[in-house]
Tab-separated table of C-alpha atoms in Angstrom:
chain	number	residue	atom	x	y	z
A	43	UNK	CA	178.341	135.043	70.140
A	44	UNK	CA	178.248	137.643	72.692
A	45	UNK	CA	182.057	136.736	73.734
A	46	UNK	CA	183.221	136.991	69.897
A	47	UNK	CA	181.509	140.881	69.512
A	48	UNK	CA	185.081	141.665	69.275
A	49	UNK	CA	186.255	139.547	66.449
A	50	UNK	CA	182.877	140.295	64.756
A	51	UNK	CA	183.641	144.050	64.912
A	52	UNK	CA	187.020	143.209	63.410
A	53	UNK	CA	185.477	141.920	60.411
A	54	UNK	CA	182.996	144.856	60.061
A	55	UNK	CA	185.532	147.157	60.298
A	56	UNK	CA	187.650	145.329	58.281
A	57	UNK	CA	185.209	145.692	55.248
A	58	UNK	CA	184.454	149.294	56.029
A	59	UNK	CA	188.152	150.374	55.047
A	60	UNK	CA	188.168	147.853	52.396
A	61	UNK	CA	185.654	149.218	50.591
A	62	UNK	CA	186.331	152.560	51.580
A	63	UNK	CA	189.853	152.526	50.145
A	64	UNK	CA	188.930	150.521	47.409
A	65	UNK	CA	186.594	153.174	46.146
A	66	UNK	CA	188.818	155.841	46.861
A	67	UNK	CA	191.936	154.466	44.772
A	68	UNK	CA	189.845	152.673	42.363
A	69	UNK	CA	188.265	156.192	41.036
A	70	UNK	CA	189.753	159.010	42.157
A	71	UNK	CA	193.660	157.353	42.426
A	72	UNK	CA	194.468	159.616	39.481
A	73	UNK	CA	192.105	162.179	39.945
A	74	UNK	CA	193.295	165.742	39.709
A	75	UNK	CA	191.257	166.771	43.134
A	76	UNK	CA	192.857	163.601	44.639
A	77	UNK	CA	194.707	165.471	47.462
A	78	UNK	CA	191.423	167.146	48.112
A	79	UNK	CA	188.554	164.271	47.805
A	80	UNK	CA	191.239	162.132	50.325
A	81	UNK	CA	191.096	165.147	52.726
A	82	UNK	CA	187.383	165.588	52.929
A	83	UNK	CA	187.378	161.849	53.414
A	84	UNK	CA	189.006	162.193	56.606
A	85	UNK	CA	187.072	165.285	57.735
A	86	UNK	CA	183.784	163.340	57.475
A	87	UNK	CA	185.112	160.024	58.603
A	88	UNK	CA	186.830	161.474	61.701
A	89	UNK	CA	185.637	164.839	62.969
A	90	UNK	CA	181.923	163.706	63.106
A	91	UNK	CA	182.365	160.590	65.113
A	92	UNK	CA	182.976	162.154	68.649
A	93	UNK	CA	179.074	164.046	67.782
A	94	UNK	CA	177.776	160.407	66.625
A	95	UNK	CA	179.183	159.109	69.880
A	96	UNK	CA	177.047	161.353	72.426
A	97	UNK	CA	173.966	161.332	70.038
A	98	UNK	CA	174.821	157.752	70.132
A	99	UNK	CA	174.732	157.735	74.052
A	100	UNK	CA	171.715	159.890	74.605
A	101	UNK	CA	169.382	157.552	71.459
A	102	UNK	CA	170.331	154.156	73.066
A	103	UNK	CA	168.389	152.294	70.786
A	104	UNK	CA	169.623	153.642	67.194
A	105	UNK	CA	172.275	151.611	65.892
A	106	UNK	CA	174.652	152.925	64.504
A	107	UNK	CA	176.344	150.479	62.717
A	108	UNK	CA	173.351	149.767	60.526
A	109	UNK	CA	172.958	152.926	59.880
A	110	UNK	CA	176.505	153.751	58.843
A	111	UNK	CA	176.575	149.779	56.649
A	112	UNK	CA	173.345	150.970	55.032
A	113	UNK	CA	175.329	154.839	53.905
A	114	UNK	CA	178.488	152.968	53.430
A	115	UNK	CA	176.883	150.299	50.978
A	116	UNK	CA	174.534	153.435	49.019
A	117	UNK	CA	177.139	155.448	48.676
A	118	UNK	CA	179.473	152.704	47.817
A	119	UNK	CA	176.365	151.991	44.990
A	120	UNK	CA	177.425	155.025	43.135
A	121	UNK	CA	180.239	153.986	42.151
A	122	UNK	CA	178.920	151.787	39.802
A	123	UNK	CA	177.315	154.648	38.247
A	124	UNK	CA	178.811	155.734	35.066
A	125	UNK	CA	178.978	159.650	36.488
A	126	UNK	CA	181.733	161.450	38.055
A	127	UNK	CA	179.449	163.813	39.964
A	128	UNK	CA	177.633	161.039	41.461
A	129	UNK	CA	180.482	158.970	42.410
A	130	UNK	CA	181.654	161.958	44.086
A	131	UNK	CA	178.270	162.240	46.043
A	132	UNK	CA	178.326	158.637	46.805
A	133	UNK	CA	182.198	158.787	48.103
A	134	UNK	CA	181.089	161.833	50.745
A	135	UNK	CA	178.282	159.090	51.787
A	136	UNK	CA	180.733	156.578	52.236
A	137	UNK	CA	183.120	158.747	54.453
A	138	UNK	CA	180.065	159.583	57.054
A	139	UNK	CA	178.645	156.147	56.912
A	140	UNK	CA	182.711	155.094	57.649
A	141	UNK	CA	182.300	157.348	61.303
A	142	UNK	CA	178.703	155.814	62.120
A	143	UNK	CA	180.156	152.354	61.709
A	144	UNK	CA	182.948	153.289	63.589
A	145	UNK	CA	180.873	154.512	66.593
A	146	UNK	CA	178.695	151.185	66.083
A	147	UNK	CA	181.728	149.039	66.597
A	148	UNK	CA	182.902	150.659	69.626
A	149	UNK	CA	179.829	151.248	71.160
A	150	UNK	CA	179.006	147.203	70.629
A	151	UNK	CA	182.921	146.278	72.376
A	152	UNK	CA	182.805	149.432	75.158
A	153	UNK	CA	179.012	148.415	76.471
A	154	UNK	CA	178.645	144.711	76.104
A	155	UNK	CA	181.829	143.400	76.781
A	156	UNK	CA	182.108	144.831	80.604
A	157	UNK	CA	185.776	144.930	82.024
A	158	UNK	CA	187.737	144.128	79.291
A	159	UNK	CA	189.361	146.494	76.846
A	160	UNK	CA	190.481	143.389	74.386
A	161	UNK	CA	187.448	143.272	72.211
A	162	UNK	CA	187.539	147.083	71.677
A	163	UNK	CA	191.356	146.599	70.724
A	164	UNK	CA	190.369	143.805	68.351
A	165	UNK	CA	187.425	145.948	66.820
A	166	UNK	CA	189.886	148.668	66.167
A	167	UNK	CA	192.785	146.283	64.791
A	168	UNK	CA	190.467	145.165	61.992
A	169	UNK	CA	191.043	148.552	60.137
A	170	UNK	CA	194.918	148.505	59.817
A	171	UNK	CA	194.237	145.539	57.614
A	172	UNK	CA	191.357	146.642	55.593
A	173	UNK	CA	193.284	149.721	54.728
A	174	UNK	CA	196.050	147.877	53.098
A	175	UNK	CA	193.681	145.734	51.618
A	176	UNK	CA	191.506	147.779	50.142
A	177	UNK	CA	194.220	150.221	48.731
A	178	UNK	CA	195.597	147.217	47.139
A	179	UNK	CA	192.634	146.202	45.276
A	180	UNK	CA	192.038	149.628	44.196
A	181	UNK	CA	195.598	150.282	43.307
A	182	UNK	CA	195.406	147.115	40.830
A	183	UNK	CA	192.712	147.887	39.168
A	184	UNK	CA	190.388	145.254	40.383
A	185	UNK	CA	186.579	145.769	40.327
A	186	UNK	CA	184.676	147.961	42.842
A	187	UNK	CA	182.424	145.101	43.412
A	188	UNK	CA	184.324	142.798	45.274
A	189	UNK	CA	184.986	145.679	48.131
A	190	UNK	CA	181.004	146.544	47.609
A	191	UNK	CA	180.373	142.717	48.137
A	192	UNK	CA	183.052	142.305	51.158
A	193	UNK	CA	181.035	145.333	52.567
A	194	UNK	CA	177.986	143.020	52.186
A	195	UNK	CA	178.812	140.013	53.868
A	196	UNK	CA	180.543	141.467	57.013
A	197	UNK	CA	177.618	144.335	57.039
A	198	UNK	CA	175.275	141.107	57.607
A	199	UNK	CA	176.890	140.968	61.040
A	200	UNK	CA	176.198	144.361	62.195
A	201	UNK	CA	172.218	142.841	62.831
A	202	UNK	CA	173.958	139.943	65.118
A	203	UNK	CA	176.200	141.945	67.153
A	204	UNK	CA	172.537	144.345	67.209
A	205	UNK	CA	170.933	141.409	69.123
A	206	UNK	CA	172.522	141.865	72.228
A	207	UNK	CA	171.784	145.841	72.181
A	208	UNK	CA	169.500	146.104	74.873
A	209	UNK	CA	172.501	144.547	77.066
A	210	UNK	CA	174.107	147.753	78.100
A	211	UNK	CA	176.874	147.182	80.896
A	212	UNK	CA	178.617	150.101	82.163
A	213	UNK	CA	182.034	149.314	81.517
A	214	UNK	CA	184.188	148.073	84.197
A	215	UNK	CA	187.681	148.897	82.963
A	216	UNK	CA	190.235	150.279	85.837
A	217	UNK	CA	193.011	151.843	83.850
A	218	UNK	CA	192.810	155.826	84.743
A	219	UNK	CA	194.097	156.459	88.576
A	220	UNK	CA	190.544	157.796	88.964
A	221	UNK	CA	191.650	159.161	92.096
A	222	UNK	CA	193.194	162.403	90.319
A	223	UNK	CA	190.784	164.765	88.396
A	224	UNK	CA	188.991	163.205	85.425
A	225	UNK	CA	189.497	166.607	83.144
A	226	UNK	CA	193.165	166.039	84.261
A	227	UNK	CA	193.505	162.463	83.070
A	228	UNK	CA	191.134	163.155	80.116
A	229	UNK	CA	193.535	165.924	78.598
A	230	UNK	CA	196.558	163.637	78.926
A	231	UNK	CA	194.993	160.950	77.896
A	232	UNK	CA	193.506	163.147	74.597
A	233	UNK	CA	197.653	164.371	74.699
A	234	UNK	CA	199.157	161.079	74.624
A	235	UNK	CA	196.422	159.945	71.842
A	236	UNK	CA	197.153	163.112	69.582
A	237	UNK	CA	201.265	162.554	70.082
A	238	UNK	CA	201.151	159.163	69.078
A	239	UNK	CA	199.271	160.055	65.797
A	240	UNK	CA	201.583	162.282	65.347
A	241	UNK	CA	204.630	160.469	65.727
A	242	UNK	CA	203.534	157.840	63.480
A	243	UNK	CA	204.149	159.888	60.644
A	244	UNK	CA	207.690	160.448	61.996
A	245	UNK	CA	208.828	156.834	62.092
A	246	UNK	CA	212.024	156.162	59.925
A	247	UNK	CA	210.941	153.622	57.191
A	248	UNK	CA	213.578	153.524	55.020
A	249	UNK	CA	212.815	149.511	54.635
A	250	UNK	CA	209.532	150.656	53.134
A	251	UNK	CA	210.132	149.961	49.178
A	252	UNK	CA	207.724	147.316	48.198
A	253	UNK	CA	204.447	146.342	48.295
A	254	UNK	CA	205.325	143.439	50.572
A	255	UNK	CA	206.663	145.830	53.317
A	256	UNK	CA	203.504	148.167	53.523
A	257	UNK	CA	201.350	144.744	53.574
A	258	UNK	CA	203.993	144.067	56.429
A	259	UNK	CA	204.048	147.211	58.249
A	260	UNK	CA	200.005	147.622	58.372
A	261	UNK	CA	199.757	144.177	59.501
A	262	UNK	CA	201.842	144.668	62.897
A	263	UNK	CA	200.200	147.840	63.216
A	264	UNK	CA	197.364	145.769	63.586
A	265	UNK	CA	198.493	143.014	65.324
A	266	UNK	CA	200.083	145.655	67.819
A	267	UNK	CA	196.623	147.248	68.297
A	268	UNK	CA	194.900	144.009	69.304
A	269	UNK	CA	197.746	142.898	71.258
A	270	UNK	CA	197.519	145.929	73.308
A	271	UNK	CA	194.244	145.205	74.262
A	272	UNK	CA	194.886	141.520	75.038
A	273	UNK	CA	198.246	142.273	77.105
A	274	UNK	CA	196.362	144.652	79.122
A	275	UNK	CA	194.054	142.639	80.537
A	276	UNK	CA	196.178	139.673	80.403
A	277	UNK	CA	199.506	141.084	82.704
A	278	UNK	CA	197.528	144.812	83.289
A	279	UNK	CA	197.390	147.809	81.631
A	280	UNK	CA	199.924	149.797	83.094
A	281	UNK	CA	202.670	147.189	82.347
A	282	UNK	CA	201.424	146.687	78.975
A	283	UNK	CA	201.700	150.865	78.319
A	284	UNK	CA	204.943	151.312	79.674
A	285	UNK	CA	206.847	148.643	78.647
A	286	UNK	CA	205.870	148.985	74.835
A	287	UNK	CA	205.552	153.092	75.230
A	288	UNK	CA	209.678	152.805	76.513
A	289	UNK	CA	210.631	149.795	74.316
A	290	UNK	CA	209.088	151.170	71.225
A	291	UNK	CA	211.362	153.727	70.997
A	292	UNK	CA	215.024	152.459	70.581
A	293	UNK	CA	213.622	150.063	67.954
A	294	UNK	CA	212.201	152.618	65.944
A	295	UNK	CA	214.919	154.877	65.847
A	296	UNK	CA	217.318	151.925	65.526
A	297	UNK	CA	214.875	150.223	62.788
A	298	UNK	CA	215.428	152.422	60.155
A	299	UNK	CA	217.064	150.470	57.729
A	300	UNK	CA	216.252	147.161	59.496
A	301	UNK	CA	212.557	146.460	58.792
A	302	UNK	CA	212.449	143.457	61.466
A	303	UNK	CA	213.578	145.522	64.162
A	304	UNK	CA	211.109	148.290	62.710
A	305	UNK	CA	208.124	145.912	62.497
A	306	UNK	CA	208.650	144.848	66.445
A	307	UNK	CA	209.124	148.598	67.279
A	308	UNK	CA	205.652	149.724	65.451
A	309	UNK	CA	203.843	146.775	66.945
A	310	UNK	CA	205.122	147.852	70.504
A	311	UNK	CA	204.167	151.722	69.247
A	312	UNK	CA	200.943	150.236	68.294
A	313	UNK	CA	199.383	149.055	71.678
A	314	UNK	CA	199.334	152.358	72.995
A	315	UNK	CA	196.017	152.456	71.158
A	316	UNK	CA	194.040	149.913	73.425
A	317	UNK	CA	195.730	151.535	76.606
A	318	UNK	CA	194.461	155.063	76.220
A	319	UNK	CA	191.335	153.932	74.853
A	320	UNK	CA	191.045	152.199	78.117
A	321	UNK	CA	191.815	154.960	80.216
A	322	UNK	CA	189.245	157.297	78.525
A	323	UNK	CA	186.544	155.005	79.288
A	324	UNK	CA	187.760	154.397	82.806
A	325	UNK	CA	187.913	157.863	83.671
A	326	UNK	CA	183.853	158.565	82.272
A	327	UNK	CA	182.641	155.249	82.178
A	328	UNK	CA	179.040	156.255	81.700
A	329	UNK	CA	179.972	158.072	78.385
A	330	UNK	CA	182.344	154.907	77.186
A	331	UNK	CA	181.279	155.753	73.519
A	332	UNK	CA	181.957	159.780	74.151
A	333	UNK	CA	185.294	158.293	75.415
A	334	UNK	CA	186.669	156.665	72.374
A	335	UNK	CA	185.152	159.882	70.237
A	336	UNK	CA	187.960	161.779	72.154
A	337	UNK	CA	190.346	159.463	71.540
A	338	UNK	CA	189.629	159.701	67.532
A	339	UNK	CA	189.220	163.358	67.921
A	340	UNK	CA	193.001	163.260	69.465
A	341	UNK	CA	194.327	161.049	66.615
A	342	UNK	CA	192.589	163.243	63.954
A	343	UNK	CA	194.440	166.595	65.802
A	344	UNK	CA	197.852	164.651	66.504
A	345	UNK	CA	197.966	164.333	62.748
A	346	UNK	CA	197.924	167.673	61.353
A	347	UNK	CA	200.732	168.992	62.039
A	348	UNK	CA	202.263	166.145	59.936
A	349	UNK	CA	200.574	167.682	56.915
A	350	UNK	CA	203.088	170.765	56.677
A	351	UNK	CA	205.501	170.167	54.266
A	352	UNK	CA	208.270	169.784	55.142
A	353	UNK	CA	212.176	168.556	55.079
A	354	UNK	CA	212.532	164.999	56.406
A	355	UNK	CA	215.279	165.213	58.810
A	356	UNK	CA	216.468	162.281	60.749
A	357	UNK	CA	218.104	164.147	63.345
A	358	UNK	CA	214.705	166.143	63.773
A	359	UNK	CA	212.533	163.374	64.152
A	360	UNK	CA	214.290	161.495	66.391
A	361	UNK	CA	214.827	164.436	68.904
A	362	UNK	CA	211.050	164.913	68.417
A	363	UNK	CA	209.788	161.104	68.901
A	364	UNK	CA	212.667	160.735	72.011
A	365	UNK	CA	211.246	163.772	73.668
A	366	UNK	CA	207.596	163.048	72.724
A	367	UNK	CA	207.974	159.217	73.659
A	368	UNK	CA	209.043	160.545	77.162
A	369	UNK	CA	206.594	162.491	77.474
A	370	UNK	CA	203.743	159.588	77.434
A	371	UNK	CA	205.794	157.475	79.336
A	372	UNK	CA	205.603	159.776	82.075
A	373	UNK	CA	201.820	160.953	81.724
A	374	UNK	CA	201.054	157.812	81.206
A	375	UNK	CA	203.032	156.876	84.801
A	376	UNK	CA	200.801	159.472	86.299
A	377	UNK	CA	197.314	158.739	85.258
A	378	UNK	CA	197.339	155.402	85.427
A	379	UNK	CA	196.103	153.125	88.291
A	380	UNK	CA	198.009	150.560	89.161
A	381	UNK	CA	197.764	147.005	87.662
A	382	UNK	CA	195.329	144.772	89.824
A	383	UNK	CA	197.925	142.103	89.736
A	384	UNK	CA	200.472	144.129	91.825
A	385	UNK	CA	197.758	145.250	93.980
A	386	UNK	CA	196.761	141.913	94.629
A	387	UNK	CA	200.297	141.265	95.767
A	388	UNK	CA	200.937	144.701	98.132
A	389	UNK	CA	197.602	143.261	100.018
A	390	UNK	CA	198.923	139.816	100.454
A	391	UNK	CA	202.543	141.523	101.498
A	392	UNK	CA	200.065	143.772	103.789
A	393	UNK	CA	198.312	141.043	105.191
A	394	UNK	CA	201.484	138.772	106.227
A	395	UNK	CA	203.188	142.270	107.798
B	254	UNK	CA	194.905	159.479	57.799
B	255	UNK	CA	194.151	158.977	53.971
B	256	UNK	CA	194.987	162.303	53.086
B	257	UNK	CA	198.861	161.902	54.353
B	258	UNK	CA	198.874	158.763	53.015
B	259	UNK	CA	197.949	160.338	49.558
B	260	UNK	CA	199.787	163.242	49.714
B	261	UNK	CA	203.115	161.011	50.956
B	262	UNK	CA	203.557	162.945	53.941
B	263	UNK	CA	205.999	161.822	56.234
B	264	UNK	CA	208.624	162.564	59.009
B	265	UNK	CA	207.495	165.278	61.188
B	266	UNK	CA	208.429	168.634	59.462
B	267	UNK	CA	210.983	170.613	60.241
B	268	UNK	CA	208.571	173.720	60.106
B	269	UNK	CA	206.743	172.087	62.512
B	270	UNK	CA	209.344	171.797	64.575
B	271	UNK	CA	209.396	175.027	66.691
B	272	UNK	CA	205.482	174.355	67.338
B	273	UNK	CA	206.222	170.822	68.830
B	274	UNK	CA	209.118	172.534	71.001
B	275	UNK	CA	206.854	174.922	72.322
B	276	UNK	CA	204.358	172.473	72.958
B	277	UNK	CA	206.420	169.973	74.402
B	278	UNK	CA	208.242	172.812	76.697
B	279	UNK	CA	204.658	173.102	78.230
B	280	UNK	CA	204.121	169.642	78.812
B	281	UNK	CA	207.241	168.881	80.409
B	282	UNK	CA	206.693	172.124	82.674
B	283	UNK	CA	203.086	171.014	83.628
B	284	UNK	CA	203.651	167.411	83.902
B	285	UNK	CA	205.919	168.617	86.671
B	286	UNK	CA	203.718	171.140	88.225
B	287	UNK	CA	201.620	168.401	88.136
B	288	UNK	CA	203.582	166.136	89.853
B	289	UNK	CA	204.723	168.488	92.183
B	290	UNK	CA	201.461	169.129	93.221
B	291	UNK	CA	200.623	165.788	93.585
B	292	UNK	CA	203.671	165.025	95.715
B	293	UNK	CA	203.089	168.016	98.120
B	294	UNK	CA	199.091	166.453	98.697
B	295	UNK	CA	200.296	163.074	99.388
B	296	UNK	CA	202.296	164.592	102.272
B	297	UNK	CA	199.677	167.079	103.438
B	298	UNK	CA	197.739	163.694	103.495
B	299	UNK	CA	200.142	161.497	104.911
B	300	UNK	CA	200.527	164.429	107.818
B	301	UNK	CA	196.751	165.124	108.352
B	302	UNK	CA	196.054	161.675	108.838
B	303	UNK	CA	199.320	161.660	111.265
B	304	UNK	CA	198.222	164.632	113.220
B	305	UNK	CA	194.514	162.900	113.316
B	306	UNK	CA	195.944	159.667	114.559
B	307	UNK	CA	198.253	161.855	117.056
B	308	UNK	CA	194.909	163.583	118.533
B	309	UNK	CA	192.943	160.772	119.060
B	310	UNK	CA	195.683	159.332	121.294
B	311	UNK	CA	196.213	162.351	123.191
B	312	UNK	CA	191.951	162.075	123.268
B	313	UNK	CA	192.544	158.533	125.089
B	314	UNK	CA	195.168	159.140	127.112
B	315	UNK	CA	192.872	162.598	128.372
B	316	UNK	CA	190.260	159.757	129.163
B	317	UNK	CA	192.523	157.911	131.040
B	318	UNK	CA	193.760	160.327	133.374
């Protein structure tokens, strides 16, 4: 059980944006404050969970999870009741309950699952497909329950994965060079985090016309995400980042009217996520849950910018996700440590010399 | 971000655009500071341990004579 926390997580989270989604599109699709309800959602979901993170750290035996299932399901509850006012109550429950979950999920993948960054990956891939999913079912009209009664189920795990709580490992993960200052690595970790979140709104989708393609599109953003986390500690981290970081690129900007070459390119811009996730923790690995706060903090700043409205230029986003893309490449170069594998091999070249 | 996805933002403005210049102007300038600096302590490094190496010789061969 303890080796599939991971794959549990997946499912949790899985069902959290399920039913989150599903309650958002299935009442307030068509509402006039629409725009605004979606924003607040992501204020409470996101902002709060770098707080929930260190009060998470310092109260070792709250979980989290349960907490957030148990908001997620109440406020999920008022839905079914047959007043605006009170759905609107229970959707503001449902978007804090969404960050506590959150920060139960990675806190069960960061502290029990020692030097690998794979089951964090896998926890956070879950979500790219419970998005889609649950916007689906609310976009179709199909009853609240069944998102209520996904929520359910997988929420039964959150108990499981809870059994293994007193198990706290400090991780082991050695992405960050930890021999250059932590703040340093921390920022430029927090940078590359907040560029890629913003670059993801600048991907050319012109593909992007049915509902097959956005089923598509969020499922190799997820399947990137978890494959980021299982290259890295697979072939090593530092491979995994710079070879999707600099192939990601030309098949983006290439993919815009080819959604295969697209799909590769977002997968490969996808397993970033696992990488710098892995580098916060290395770099304070006794605050591993304070580390992925950060990194949601970063993808929660990266994206505003892509809220101004704007023209959508081609030419503009490219020159912005070529420069940008360079960027990471290089601070990612610079903060982090070498792959084990190739160190393995300099001592062995060391030792015959 | 649900509210982007809502509000069918996409493709990074063009009024943005000066702000991400500016910003990525200063991380290109202090990712090479950065390097620079580390650079120029790897070979104060490299040279201390030289110059420590190079003493304790001159220590031995001292001993010697």
């Amino acid at each position: 059980m303890k080796k599939h926390l991971g794959e549990i997580w997946f499912l949790i989270h899985f069902a959290l944006e399920i039913i989150c989604y599903q309650f958002y599109y299935f009442y307030f699709g068509n509402a006039v404050i629409a725009g605004l309800l979606a924003l607040v959602y992501d204020i409470l979901a996101f902002a709060p969970q770098l707080f929930i993170a260190a009060f998470a750290e310092k109260f070792k035996k709250l979980s989290c999870g349960l907490v957030g299932a148990i908001m997620v399901l109440a406020g999920g509850a008022c839905g079914f009741v047959p007043n605006e006012a009170v759905k609107i109550i229970g959707f503001l429950v449902l978007s804090l309950g969404n960050a506590f979950v959150h920060v139960g999920g990675a806190e069960a993948t960061v502290y029990r699952c020692e030097n690998k960054i794979a089951p964090s990956a896998i926890f956070i891939a879950g979500g790219a497909f419970g998005v889609v999913t649950g916007k689906l079912l609310g976009q179709y009209g199909n009853p609240f329950i069944i998102g209520w009664l996904i929520m359910l189920v997988f929420g039964a795990l959150i108990p499981l994965s809870d059994k293994f709580k007193g198990e706290r490992h400090t991780p082991t993960i050695q992405m960050a060079d930890t021999k250059k200052p932590v703040p340093l690595i921390v920022f430029m970790a927090f940078f590359v985090v907040s560029v890629r979140g913003l670059l993801s709104y600048g991907i050319p989708m012109g593909w992007n016309k049915s509902v097959l393609h956005t089923i598509l599109l969020f499922c190799m953003m997820g399947l990137g995400k978890a494959l980021g986390g299982i290259l890295s500690d697979r072939l090593g981290a530092k491979k995994t980042a710079l070879i999707s970081t600099g192939l990601s690129l030309p098949l983006i900007l290439l993919g815009g009217e080819n959604m295969w070459v697209s799909l590769v390119g977002i997968a490969l811009f996808s397993m970033t996520t696992a990488t710098t996730l892995g580098i916060l923790i290395s770099a304070m690995p006794k605050h591993p849950v304070v580390a992925y706060g950060i990194s949601v903090t970063g993808l929660l700043i990266g994206s505003l910018p892509a809220a101004v409205p704007s023209v959508k230029g081609f030419i503009s986003n490219a020159a912005v996700l070529s420069l940008f893309t360079v960027i990471c490449f290089v601070m990612l170069y610079f903060i982090m440590s070498p792959d084990k594998i190739s160190v393995k091999k300099e001592v062995k070249k060391d030792d015959v010399s | 971000m649900m509210f982007l996805d809502v509000m069918n933002f996409s493709g990074i403005g063009e009024i943005a655009l000066p702000v991400i210049i500016i910003v990525a102007v200063i991380a290109v300038i202090s990712v090479a500071v950065i390097f620079a600096g580390d650079i120029t302590n790897r070979q104060k490094t490299k040279k201390l341990i030289q110059d420590t190496e190079k003493s304790k010789k001159e220590v031995k061969k001292d001993d010697v004579t």
